[in-house]
Coordinates of C-alpha atoms and ligand atoms in Angstrom, one line a residue:
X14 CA 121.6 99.0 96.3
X15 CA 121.9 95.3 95.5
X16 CA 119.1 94.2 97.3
X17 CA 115.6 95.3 97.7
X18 CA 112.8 94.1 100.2
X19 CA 108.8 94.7 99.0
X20 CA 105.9 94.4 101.3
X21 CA 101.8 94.9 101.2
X22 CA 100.5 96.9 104.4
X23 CA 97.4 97.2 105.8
X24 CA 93.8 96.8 104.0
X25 CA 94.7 95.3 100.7
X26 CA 93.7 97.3 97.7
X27 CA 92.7 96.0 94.2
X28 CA 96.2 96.9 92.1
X29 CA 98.5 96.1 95.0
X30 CA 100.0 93.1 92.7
X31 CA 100.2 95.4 89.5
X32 CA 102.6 97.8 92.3
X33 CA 104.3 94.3 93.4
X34 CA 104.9 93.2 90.0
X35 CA 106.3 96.3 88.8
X36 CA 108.6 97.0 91.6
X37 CA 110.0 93.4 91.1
X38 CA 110.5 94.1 87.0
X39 CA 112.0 97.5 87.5
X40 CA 114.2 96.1 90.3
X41 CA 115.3 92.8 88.1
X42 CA 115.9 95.2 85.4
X43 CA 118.2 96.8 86.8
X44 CA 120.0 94.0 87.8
X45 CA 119.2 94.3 91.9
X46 CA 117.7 91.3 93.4
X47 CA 114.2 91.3 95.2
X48 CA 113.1 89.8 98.5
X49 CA 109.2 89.4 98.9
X50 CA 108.1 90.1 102.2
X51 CA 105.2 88.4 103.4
X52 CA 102.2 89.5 105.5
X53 CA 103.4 92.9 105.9
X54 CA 105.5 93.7 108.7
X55 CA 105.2 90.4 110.2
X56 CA 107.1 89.0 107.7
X57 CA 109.9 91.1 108.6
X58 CA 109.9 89.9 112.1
X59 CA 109.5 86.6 111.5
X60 CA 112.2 86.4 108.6
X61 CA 109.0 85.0 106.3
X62 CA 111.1 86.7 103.1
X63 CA 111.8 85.0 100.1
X64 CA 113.8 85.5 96.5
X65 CA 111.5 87.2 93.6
X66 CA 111.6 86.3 90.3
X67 CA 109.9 87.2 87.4
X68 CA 107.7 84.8 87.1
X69 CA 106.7 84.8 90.8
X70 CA 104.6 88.2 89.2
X71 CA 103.2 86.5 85.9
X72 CA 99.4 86.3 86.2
X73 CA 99.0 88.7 88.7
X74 CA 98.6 92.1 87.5
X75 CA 94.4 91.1 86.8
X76 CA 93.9 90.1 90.1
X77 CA 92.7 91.7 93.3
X78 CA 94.0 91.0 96.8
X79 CA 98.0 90.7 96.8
X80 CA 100.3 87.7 96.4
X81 CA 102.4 88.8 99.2
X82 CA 99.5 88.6 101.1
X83 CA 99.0 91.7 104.2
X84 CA 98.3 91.9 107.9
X85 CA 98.2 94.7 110.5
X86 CA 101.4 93.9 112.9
X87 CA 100.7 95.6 116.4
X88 CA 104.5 94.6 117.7
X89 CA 106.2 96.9 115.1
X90 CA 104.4 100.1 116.8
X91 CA 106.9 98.9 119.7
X92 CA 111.3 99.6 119.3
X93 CA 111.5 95.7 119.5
X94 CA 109.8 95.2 116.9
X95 CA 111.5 97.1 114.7
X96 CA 114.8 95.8 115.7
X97 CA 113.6 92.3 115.0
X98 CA 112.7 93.6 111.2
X99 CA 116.0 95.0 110.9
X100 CA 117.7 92.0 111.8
X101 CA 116.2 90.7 109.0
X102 CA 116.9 92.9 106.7
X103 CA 120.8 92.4 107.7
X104 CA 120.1 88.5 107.6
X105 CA 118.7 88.6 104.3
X106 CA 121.0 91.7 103.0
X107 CA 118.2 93.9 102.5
X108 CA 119.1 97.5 101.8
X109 CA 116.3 99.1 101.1
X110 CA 111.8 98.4 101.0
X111 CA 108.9 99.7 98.8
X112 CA 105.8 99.6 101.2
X113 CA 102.9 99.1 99.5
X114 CA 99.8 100.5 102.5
X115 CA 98.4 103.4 103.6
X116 CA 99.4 106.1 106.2
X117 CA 99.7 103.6 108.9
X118 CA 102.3 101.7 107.0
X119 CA 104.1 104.9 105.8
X120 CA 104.9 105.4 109.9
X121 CA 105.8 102.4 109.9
X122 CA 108.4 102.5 106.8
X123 CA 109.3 106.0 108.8
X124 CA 110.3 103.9 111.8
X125 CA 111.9 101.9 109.6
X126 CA 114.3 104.0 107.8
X127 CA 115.1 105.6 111.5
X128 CA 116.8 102.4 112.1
X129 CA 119.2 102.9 109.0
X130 CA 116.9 100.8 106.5
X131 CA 115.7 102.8 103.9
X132 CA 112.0 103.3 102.6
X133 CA 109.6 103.9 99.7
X134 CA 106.2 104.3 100.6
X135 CA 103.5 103.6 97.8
X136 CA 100.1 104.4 98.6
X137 CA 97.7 101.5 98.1
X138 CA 93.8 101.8 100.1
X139 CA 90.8 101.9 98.6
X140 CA 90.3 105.0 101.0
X141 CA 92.1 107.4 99.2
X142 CA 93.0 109.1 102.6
X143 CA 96.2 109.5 102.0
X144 CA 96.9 113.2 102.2
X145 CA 100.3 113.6 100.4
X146 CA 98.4 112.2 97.1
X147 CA 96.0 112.7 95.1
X148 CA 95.2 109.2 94.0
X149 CA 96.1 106.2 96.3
X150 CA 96.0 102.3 94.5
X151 CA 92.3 100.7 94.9
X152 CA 90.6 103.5 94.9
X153 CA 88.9 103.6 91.2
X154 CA 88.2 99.5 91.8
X155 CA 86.4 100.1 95.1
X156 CA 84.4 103.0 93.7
X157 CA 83.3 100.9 90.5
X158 CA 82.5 98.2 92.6
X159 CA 80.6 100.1 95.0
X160 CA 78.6 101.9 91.9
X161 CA 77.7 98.5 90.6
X162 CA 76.6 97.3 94.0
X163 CA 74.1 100.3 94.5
X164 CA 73.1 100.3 90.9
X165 CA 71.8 96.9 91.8
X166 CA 70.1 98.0 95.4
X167 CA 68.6 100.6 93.1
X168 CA 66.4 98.0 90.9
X169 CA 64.8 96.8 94.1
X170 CA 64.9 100.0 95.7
X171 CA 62.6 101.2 92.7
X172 CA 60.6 98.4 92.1
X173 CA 59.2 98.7 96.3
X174 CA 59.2 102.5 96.4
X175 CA 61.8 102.3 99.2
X176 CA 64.7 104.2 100.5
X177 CA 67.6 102.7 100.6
X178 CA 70.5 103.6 103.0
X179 CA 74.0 102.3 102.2
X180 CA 76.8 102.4 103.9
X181 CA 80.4 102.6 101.9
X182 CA 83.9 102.1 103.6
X183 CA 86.3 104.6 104.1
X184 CA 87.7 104.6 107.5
X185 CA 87.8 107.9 108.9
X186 CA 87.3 109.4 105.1
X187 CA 84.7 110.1 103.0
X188 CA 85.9 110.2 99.7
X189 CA 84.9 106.6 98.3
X190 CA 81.3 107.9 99.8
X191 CA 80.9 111.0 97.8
X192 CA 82.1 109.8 94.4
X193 CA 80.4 106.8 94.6
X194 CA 77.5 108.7 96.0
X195 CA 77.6 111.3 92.3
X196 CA 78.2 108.1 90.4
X197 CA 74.8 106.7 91.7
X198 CA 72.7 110.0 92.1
X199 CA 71.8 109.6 95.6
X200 CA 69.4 111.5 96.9
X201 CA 71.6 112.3 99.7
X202 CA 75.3 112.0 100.7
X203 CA 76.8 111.5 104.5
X204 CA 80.3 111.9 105.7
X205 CA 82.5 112.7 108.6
X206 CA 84.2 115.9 106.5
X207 CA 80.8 117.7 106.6
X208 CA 78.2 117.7 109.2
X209 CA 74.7 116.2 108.0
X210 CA 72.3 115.0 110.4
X211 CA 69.4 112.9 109.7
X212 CA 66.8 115.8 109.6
X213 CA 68.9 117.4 106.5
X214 CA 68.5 114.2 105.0
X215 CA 65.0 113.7 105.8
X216 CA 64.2 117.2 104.4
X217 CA 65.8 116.4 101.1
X218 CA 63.7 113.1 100.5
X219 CA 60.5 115.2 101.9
X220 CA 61.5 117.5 98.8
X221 CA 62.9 115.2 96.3
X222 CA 59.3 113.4 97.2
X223 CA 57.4 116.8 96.1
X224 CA 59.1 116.9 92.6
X225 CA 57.3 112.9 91.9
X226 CA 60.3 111.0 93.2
X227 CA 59.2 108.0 94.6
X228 CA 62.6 105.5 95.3
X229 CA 65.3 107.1 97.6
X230 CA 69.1 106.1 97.7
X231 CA 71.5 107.5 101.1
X232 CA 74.6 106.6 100.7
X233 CA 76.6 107.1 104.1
X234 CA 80.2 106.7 104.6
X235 CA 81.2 104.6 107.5
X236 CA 82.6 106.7 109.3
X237 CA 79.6 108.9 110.1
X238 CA 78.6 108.4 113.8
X239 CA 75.1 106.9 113.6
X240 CA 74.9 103.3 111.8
X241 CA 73.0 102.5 108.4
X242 CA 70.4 100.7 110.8
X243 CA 69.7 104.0 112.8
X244 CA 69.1 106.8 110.0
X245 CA 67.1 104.2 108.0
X246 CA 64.8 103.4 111.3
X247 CA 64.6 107.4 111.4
X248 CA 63.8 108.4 108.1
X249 CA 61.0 105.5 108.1
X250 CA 59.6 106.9 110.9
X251 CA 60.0 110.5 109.7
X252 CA 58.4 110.0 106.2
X253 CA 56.6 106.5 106.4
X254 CA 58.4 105.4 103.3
X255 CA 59.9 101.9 103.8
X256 CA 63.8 102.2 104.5
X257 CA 66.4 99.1 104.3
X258 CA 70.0 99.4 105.9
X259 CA 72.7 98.0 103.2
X260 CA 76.3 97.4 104.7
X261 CA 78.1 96.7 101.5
X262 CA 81.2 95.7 103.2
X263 CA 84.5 93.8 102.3
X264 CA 83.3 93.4 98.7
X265 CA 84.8 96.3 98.0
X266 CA 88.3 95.7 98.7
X267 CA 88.2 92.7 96.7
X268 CA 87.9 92.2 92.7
X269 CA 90.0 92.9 89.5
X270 CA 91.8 96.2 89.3
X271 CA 90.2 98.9 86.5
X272 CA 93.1 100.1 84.1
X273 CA 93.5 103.2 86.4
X274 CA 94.1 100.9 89.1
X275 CA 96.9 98.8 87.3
X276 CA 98.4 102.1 85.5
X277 CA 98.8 104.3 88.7
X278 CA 100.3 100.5 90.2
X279 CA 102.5 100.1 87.7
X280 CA 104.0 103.9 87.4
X281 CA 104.4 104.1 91.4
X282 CA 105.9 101.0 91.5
X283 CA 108.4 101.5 88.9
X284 CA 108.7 105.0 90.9
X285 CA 109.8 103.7 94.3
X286 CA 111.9 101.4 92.9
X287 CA 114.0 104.5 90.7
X288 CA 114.4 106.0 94.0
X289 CA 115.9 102.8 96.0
X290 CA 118.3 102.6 93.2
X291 CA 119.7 106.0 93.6
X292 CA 120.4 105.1 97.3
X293 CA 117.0 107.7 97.6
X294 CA 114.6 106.5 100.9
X295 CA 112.7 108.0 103.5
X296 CA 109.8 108.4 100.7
X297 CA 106.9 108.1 99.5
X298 CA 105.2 108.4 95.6
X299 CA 102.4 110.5 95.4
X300 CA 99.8 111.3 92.4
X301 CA 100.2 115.4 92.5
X302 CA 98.4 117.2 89.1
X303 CA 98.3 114.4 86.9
X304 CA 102.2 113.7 87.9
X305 CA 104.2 110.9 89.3
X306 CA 105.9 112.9 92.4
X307 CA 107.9 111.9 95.7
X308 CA 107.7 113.7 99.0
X309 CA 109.7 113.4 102.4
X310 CA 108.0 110.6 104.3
X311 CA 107.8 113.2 107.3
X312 CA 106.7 116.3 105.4
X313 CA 104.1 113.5 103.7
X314 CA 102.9 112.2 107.4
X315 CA 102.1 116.1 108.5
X316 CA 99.9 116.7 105.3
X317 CA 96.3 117.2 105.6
X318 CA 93.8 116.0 102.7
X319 CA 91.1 118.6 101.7
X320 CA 88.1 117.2 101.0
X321 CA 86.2 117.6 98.0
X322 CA 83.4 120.3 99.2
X323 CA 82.7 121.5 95.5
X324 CA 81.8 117.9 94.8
X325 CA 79.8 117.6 97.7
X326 CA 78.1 121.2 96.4
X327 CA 77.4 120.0 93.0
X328 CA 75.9 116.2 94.4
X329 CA 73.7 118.3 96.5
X330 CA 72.5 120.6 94.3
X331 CA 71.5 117.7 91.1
X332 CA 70.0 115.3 93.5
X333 CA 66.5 117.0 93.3
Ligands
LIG18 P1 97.1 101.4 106.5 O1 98.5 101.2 106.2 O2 96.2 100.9 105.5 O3 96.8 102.8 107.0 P2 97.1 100.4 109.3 O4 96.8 101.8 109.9 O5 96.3 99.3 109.8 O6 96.8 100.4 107.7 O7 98.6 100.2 109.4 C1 99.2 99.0 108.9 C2 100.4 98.6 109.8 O8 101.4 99.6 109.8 C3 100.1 98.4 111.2 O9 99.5 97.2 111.5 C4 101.5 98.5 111.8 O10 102.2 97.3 111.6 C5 102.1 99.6 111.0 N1 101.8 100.9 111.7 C6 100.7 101.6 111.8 N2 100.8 102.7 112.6 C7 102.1 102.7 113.0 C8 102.9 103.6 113.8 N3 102.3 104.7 114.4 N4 104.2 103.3 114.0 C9 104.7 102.2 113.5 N5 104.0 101.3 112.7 C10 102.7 101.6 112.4
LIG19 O1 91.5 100.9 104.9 C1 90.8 100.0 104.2 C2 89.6 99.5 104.9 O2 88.8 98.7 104.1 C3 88.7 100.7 105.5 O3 87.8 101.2 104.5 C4 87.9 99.9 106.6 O4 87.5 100.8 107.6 C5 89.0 99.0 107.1 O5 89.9 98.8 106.1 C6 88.4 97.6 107.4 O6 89.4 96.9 108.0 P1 89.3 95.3 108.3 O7 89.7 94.6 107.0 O8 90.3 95.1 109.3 O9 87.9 95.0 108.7

């Protein structure tokens, strides 16, 4: 290939411009040109695509958010919308794209190369719901952030002998929930992958309460039914010790990337772009068993993600 496209998908993840920056270096090193596509898959639709070069990814790989910038594009779910994108593609001479999102972007990229344009998925959400990998860019960032966050809650949980109940993002998932909720020692942990109901919960504080604890944190992935608001009113009413709802929100999409974050970024990247050289698309990177691996973007879409019930196990069992 001569000519490569790269795009950010979806939520934006801290490390998406260490990915960017390394697919334009390995590209450039190996003599293809690069086209940066903005906004996601709008900017394929609008023709908003424009020549990399290597300094268009100096000062980048320390920050969060992404240069290319990212949307969610509802026209490319529809056949005219992807034809639009790959008249661009012939426009502009692109051959081949690294998308940089999670699994709605990969269908996306799989529409894509249906059409004849090649492409390399690599996995950037702070989810890490991804099922053909182990690791998806963001992740470690979001979790750090969301530790520090509660570590702060905590001081004022503590100082008013209250409970606090915070909710983490994670979409449908709630893997960003559980390790942030080890990292912090909650007192309890909710998520969609395992039913917990508020009387569980409340039992746990009743007991933690027994062994001299006096400060409670919940912390509750987003994608459990009942809001933050709700369980706090609950377990207030239940116990009679003061509860506070914390949403902690966008915050934790945002921020510099940890070293994990802009290592993982800058293998995949350099990854996709291997692939794409070799004529190779219709794939996606994946973190498998401490390796950099690629899988079929179908066999990928069809995967299901366990969830970590040993963690869950072992956060439930310290928490006392
Ligand atoms: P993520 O990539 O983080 O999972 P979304 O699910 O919002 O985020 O998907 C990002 C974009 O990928 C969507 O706005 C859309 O442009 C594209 N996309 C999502 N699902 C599909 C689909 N089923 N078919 C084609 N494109 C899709
Ligand atoms: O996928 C990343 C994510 O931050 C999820 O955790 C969350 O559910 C969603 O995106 C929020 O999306 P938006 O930025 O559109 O509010």
């Amino acid at each position: 290939m001569k000519t490569i496209g790269v795009l950010t998908s979806g939520g934006d993840a801290p490390g998406m411009n260490a990915a960017v920056r390394s697919v334009v270096r390995t590209a450039l090193s190996m003599g293809m040109k690069v086209m940066g596509i903005r906004r996601g898959y709008n900017g394929l639709i609008n023709g908003d695509v424009f020549e990399m070069t290597v300094r268009d990814v100096s000062e980048v790989i320390h920050r969060g958010g992404t240069v290319l910038y990212t949307a969610r594009c509802p026209e490319f779910k529809t056949e005219e919308g992807v034809d639009k994108a790959v008249a661009t593609c012939k426009e502009y001479g692109i051959e081949g794209i690294v998308v940089i999102g999670g699994d709605g972007s990969y269908r996306g990229a799989r529409d894509l190369s249906l059409k004849g344009i090649p492409c390399v998925g690599v996995p950037g959400t702070i989810d890490n719901d991804i099922s053909s990998t182990e690791y998806t860019i963001g992740f470690d960032t979001a979790m750090n952030t969301a530790m520090e966050m509660v570590d702060r809650l905590r001081d004022t949980t503590q100082s008013h002998d209250r409970c606090s109940v915070v909710e983490v993002m994670g979409r449908n998932a709630g893997h960003l929930a559980l390790q942030t909720g080890i990292a912090v020692g909650a007192v309890a942990i909710m998520v969609p992958e395992i039913p917990c109901d508020v009387e569980n919960v409340i039992k746990k504080i009743e007991l933690t309460r027994k062994n001299g604890k006096e400060h409670f944190i919940i912390v509750v992935a987003e994608g459990v039914e009942k809001s933050v608001d709700q369980i706090a009113k609950e377990i207030e009413a239940a116990t009679g010790v003061e509860a506070r709802a914390t949403v902690l929100g966008h915050v934790q999409r945002g921020g510099r990337p940890t070293v994990r974050d802009r290592v993982m970024a800058s293998y995949m990247g350099n990854a996709a772009v291997e692939l794409l050289s070799k004529g190779i698309g219709n794939r996606v990177i994946c973190y498998d068993k401490g390796m950099i691996i690629n899988r079929d973007i179908y066999e990928a879409l069809q995967m299901k993600k366990p969830f970590d019930i040993d963690g869950y196990r072992v956060a439930d069992t310290i928490s006392m």
